[in-house]
PDB file of C-alpha atoms in Angstrom:
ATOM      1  CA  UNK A  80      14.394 -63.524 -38.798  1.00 70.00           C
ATOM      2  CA  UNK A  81      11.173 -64.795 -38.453  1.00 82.00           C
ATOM      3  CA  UNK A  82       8.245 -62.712 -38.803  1.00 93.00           C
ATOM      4  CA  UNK A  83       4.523 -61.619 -36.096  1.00 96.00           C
ATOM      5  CA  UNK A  84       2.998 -65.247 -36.567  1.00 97.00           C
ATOM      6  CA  UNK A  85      -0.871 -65.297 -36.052  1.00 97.00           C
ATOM      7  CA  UNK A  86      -3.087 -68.512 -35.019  1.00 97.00           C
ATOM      8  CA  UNK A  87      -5.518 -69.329 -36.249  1.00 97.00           C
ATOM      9  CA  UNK A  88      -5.480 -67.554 -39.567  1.00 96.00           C
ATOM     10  CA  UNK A  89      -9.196 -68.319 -39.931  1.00 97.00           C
ATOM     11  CA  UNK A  90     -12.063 -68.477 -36.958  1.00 97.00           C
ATOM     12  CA  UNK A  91     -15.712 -69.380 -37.368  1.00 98.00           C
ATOM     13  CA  UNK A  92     -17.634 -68.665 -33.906  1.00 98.00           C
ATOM     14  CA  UNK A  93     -21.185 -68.353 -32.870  1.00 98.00           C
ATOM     15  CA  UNK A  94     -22.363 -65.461 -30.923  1.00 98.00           C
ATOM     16  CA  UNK A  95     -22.419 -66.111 -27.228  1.00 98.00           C
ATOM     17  CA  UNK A  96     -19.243 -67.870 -27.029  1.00 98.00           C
ATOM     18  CA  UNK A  97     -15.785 -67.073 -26.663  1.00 98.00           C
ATOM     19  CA  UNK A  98     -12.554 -66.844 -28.537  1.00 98.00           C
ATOM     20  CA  UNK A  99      -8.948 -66.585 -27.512  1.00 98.00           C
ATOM     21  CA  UNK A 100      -5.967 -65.182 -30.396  1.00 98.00           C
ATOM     22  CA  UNK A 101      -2.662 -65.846 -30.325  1.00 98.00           C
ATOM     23  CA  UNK A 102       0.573 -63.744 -31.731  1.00 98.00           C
ATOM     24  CA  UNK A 103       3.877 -64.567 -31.131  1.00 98.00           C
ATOM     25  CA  UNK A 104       6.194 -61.647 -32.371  1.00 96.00           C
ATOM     26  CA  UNK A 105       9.709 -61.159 -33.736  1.00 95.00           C
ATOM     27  CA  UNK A 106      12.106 -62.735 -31.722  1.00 94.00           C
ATOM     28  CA  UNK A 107      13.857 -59.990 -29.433  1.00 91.00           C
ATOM     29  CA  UNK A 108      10.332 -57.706 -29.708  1.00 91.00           C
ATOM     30  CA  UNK A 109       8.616 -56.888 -26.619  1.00 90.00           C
ATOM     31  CA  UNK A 110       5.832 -54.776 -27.406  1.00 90.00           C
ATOM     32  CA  UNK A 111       3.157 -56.485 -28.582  1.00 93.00           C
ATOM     33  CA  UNK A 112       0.231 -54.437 -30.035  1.00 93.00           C
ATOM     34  CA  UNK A 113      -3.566 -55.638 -31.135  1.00 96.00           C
ATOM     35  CA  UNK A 114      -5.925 -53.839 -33.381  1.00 96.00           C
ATOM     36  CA  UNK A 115      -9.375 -54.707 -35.057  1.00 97.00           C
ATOM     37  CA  UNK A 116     -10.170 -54.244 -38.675  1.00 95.00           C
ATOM     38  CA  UNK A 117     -13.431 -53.731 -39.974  1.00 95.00           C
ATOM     39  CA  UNK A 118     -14.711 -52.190 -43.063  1.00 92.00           C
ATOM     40  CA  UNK A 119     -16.515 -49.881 -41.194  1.00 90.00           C
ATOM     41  CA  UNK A 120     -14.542 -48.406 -38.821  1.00 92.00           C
ATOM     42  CA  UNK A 121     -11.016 -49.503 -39.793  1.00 93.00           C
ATOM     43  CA  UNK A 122      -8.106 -50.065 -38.183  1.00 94.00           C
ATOM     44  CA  UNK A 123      -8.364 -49.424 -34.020  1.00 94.00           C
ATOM     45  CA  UNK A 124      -6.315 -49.725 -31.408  1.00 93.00           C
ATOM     46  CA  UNK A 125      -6.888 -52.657 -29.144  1.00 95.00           C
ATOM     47  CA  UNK A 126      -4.427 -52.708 -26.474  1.00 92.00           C
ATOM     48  CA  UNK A 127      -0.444 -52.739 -26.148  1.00 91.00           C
ATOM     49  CA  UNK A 128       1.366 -55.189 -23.534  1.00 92.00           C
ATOM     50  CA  UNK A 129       5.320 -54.672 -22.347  1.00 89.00           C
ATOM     51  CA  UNK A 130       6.996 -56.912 -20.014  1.00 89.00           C
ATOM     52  CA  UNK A 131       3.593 -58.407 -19.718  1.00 93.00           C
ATOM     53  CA  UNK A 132       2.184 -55.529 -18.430  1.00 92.00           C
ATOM     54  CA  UNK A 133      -0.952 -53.645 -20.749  1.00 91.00           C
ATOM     55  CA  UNK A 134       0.413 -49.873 -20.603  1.00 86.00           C
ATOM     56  CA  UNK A 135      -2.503 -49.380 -22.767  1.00 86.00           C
ATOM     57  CA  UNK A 136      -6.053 -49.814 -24.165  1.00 90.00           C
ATOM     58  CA  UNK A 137      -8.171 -48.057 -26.899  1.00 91.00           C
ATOM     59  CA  UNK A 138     -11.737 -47.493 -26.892  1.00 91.00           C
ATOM     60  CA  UNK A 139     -13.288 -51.162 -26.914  1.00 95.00           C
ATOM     61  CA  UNK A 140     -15.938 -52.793 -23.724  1.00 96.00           C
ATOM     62  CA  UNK A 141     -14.274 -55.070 -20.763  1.00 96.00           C
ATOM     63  CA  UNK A 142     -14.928 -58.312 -23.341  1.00 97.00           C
ATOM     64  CA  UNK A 143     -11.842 -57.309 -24.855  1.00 98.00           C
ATOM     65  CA  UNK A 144      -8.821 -58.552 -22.847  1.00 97.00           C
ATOM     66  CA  UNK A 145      -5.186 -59.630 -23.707  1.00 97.00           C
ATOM     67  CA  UNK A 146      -2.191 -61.173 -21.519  1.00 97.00           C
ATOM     68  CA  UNK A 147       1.427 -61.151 -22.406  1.00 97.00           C
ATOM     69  CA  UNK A 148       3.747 -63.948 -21.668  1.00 97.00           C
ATOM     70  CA  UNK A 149       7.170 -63.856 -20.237  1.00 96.00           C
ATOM     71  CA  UNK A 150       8.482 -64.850 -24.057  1.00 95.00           C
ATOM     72  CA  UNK A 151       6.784 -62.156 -25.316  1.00 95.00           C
ATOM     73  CA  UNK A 152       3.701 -63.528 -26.949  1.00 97.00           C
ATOM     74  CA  UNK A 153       0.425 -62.415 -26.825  1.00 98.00           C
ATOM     75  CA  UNK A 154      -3.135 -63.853 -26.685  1.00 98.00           C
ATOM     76  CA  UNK A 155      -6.028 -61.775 -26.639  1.00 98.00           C
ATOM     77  CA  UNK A 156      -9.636 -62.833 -25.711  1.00 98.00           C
ATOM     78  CA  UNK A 157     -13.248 -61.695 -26.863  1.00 98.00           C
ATOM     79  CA  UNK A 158     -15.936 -63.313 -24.583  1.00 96.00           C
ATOM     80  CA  UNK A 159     -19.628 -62.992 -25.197  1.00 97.00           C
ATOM     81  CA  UNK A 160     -18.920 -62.279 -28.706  1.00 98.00           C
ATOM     82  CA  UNK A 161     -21.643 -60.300 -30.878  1.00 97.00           C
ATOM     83  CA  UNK A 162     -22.069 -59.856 -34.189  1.00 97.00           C
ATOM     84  CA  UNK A 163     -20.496 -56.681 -35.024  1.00 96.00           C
ATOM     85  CA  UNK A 164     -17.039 -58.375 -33.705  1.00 98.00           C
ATOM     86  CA  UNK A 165     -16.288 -60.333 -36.802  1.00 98.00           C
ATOM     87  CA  UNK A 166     -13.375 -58.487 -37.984  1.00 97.00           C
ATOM     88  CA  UNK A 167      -9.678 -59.044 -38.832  1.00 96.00           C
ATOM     89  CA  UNK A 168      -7.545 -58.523 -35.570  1.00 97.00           C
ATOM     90  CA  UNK A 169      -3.898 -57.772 -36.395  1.00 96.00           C
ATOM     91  CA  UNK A 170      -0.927 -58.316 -34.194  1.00 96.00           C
ATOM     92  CA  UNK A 171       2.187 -56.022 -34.060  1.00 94.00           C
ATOM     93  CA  UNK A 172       5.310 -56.403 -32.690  1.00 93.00           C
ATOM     94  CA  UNK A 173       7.981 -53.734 -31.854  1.00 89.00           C
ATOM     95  CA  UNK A 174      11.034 -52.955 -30.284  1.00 85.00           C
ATOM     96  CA  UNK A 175      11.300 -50.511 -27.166  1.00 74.00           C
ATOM     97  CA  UNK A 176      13.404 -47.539 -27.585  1.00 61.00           C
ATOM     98  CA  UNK A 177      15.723 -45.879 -24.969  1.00 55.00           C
ATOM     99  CA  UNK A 178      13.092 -43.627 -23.956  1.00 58.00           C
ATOM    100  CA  UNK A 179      10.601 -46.635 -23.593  1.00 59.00           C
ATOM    101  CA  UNK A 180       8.616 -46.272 -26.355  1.00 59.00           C
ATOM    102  CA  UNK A 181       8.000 -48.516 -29.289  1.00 57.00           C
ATOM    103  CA  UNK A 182       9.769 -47.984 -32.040  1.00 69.00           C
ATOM    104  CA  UNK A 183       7.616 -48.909 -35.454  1.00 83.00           C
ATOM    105  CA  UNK A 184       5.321 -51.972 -35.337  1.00 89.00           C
ATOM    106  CA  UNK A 185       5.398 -55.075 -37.598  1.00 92.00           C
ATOM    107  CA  UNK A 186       1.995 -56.708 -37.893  1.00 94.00           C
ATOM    108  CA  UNK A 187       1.689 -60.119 -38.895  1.00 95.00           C
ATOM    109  CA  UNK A 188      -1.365 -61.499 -41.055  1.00 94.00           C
ATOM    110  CA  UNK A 189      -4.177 -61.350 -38.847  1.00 95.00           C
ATOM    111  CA  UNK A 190      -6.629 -64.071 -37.679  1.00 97.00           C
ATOM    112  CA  UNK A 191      -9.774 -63.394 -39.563  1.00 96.00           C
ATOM    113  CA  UNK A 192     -12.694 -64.049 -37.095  1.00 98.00           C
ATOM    114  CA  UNK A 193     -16.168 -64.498 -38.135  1.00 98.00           C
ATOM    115  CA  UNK A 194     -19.168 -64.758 -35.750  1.00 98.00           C
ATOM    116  CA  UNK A 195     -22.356 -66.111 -36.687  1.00 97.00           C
TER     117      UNK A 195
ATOM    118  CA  UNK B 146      -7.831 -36.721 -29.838  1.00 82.00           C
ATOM    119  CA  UNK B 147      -5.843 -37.605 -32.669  1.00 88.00           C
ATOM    120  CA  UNK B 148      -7.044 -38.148 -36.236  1.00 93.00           C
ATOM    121  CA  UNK B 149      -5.357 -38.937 -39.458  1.00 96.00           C
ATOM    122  CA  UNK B 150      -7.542 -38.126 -42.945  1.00 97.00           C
ATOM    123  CA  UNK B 151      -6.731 -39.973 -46.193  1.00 96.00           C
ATOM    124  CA  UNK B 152      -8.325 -39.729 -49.713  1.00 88.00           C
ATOM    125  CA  UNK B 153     -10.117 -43.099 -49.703  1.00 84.00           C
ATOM    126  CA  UNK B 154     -10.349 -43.824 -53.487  1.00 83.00           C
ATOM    127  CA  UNK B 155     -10.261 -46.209 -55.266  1.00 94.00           C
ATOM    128  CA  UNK B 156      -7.475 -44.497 -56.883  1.00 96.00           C
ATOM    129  CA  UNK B 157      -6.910 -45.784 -60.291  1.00 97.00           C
ATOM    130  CA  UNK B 158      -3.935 -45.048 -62.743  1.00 97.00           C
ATOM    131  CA  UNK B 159      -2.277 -46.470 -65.293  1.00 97.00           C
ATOM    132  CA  UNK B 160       1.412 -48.109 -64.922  1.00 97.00           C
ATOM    133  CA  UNK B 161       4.760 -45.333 -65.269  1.00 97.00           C
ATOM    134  CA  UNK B 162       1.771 -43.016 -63.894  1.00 97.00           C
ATOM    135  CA  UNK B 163       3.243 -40.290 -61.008  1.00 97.00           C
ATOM    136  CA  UNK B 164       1.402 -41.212 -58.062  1.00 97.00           C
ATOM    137  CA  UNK B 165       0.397 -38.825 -55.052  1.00 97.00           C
ATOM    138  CA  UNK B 166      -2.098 -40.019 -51.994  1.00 97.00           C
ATOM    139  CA  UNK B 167      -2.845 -37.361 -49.801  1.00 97.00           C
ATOM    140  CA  UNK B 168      -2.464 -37.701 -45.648  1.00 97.00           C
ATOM    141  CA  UNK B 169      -3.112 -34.786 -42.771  1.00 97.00           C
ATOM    142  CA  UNK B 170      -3.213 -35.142 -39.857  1.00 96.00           C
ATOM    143  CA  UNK B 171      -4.134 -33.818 -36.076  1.00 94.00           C
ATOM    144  CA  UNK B 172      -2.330 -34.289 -33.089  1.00 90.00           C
ATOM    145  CA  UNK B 173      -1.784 -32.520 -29.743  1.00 83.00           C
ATOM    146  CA  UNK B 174       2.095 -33.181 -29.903  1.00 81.00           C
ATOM    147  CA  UNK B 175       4.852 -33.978 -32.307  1.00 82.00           C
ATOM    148  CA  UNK B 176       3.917 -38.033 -33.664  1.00 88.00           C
ATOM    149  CA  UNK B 177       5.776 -40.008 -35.874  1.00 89.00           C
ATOM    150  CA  UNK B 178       4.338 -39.877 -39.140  1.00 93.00           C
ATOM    151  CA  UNK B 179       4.066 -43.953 -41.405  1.00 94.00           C
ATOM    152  CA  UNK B 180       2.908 -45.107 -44.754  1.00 97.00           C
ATOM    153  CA  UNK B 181       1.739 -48.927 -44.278  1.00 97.00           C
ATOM    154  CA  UNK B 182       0.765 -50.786 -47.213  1.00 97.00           C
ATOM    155  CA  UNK B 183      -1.913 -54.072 -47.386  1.00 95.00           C
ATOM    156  CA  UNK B 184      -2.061 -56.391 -50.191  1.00 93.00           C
ATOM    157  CA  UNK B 185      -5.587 -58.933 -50.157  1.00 87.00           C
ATOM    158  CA  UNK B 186      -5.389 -61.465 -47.563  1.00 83.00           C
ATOM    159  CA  UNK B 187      -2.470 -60.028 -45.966  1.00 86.00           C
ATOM    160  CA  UNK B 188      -1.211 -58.280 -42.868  1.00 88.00           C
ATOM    161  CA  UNK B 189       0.351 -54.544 -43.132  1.00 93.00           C
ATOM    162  CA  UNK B 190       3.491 -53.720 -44.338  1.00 94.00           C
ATOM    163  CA  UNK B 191       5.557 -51.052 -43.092  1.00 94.00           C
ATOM    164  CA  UNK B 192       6.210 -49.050 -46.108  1.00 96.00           C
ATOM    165  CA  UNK B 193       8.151 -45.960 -44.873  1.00 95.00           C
ATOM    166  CA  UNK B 194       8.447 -43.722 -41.780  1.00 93.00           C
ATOM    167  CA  UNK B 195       9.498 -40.282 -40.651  1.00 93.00           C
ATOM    168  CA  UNK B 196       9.897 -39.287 -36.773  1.00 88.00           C
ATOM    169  CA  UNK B 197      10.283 -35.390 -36.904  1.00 88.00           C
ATOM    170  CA  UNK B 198       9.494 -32.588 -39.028  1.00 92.00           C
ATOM    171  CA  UNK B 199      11.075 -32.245 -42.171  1.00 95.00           C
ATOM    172  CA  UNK B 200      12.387 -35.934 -42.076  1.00 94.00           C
ATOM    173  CA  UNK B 201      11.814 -37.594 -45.637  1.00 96.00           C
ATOM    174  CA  UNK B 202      10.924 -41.773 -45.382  1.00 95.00           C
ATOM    175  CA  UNK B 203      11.647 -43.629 -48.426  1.00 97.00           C
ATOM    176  CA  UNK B 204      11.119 -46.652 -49.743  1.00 96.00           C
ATOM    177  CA  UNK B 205      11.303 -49.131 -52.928  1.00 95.00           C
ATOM    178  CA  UNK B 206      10.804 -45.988 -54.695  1.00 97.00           C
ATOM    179  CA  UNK B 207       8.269 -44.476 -52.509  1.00 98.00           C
ATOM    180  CA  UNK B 208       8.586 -41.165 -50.689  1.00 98.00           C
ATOM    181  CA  UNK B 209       6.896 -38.911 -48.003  1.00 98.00           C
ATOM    182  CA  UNK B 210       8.125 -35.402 -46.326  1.00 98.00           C
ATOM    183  CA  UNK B 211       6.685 -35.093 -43.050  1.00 96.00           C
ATOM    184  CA  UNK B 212       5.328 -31.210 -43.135  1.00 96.00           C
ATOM    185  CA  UNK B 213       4.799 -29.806 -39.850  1.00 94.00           C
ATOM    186  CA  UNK B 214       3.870 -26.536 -41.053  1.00 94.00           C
ATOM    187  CA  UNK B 215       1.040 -28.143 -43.513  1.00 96.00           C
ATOM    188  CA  UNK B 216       0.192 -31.405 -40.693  1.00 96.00           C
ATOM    189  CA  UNK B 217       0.787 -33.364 -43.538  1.00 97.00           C
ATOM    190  CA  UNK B 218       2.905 -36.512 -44.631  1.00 97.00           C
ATOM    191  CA  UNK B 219       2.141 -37.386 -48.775  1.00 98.00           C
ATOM    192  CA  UNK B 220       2.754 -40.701 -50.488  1.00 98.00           C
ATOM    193  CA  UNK B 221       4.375 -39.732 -54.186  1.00 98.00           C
ATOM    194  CA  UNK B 222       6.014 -42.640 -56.252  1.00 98.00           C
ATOM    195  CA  UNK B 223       7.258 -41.255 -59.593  1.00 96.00           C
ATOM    196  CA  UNK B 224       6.102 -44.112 -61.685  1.00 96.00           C
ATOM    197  CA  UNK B 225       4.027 -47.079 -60.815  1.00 97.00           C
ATOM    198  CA  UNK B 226       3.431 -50.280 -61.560  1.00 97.00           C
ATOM    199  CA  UNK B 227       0.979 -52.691 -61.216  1.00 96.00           C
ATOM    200  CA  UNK B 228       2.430 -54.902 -58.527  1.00 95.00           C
ATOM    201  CA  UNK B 229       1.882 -51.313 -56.249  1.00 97.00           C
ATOM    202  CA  UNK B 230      -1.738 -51.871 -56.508  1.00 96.00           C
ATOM    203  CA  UNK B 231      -2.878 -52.078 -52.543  1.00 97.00           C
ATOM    204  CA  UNK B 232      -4.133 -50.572 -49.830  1.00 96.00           C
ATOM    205  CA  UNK B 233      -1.863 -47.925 -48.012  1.00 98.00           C
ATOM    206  CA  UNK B 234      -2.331 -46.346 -44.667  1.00 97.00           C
ATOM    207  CA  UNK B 235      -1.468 -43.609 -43.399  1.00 97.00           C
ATOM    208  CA  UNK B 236      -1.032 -43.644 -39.484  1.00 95.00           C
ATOM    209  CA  UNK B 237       0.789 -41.764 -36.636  1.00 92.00           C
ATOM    210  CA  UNK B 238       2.040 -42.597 -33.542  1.00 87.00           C
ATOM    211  CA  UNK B 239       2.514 -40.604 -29.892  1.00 78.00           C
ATOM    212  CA  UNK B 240       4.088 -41.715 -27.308  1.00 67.00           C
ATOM    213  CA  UNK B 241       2.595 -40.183 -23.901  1.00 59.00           C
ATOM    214  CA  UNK B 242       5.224 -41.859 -21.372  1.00 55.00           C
ATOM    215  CA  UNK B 243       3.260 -43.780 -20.397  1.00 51.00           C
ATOM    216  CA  UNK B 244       2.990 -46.399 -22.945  1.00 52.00           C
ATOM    217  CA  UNK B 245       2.371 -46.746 -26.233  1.00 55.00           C
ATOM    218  CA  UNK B 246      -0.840 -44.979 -27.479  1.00 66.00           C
ATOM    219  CA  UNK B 247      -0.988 -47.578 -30.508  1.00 83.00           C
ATOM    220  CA  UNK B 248      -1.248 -46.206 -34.203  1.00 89.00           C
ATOM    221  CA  UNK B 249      -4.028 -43.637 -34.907  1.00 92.00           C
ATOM    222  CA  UNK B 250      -4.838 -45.035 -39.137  1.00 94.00           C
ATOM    223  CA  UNK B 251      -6.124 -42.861 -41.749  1.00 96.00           C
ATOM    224  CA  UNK B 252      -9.154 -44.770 -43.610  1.00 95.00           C
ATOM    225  CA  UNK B 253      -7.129 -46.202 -46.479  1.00 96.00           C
ATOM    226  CA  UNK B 254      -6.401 -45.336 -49.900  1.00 97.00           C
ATOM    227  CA  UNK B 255      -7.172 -48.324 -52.836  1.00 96.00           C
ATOM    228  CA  UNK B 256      -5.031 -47.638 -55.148  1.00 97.00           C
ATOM    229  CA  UNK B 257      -5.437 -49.870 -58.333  1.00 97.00           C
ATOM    230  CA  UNK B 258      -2.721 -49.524 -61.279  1.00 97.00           C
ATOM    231  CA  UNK B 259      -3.909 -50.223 -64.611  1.00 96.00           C
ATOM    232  CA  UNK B 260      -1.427 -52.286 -67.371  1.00 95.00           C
TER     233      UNK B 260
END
């Protein structure tokens, strides 16, 4: 089975503008997850979209936004980007158990985005 | 809210060495407890999980008890080698009914295995 694909793997933006992600996840998956990695603040919690609804969202401003497809895969979108967003953002995938929660998450290998 | 705290390293032994990285964490329920590993350039890789106490994950020789009475959930490997060196994360997950909360992660641990 294939694995979370990612594109692009590599970004280079300038501040200002904006940038849209894409994930598609494990075939059959229909969570889809996003985080941000940084150096200084790690790994945190983007949003999570099911049945292309978002069911949740971690601490980041209103530039941040995501959409699910009916297939299951995921873009997100930064607009106005700034500086401090260069980061790795990471893509999960994971299956919904019977109580409708998401069972554990499979990330794929990021799209590394640098602004400039 | 919930937090997960990790010694950050680098950790650095030498191969056949016993290996132990430390996790704890808070939480204002019961979470499931995971060890996710990153090589460079790569994504994370679900290493091993637990989903109630006293539930052992293991792994390609990897193992962690998750400890209710202690908050905890410890990465030991009895002898490692240098392909283990990586970054592993320690993370937790609640789910509030509402939707997933996503994965709280611990900092990181570099671990770095000497020939």
């Amino acid at each position: 089975k294939a694995g979370v694909t990612q594109t692009p793997r590599y970004l280079i933006k300038t501040r200002g503008q904006q940038v849209t992600l894409s994930c598609s996840p494990i075939s059959g998956h229909r969570s889809v997850s996003w985080y941000q990695q940084t150096p200084g603040q790690g790994l945190q919690f983007l949003f999570e979209y099911f049945s292309e609804t978002q069911r949740n969202k971690g601490n980041f401003p209103g530039r941040f936004s995501g959409r699910q497809f009916s297939n299951s895969r995921s873009e997100m979108n930064v607009s106005t980007l700034e500086l401090g967003d260069s980061a790795l953002y990471l893509c999960a995938s994971s299956l919904v158990g019977l109580g409708g929660g998401p069972e554990e998450q499979y990330f794929g290998p990021g799209t590394r985005l640098t602004v400039t | 809210g919930n937090s997960v705290t990790q010694m950050e390293g680098p950790v650095t032994l030498s191969e056949e060495a016993f290996l132990t990285i430390n996790c704890t964490y808070t939480a204002t329920g019961y979470p499931s407890l995971f060890w996710y590993v990153q090589y460079p350039g790569e994504g994370l890789q679900l290493l091993l999980k637990a989903t109630k106490a006293d539930d052992k994950g293991s792994n390609k020789g990897f193992e962690a008890t998750y400890r209710k009475e202690t908050t905890s959930f410890h990465l030991e490997k009895g002898s490692v080698q240098v392909s283990d060196s990586a970054v592993y994360f320690c993370a937790l997950n609640m789910y509030s009914g509402g939707g997933a909360d996503g994965l709280t992660f611990g900092k990181g641990t570099h671990l770095i295995i000497q020939p």
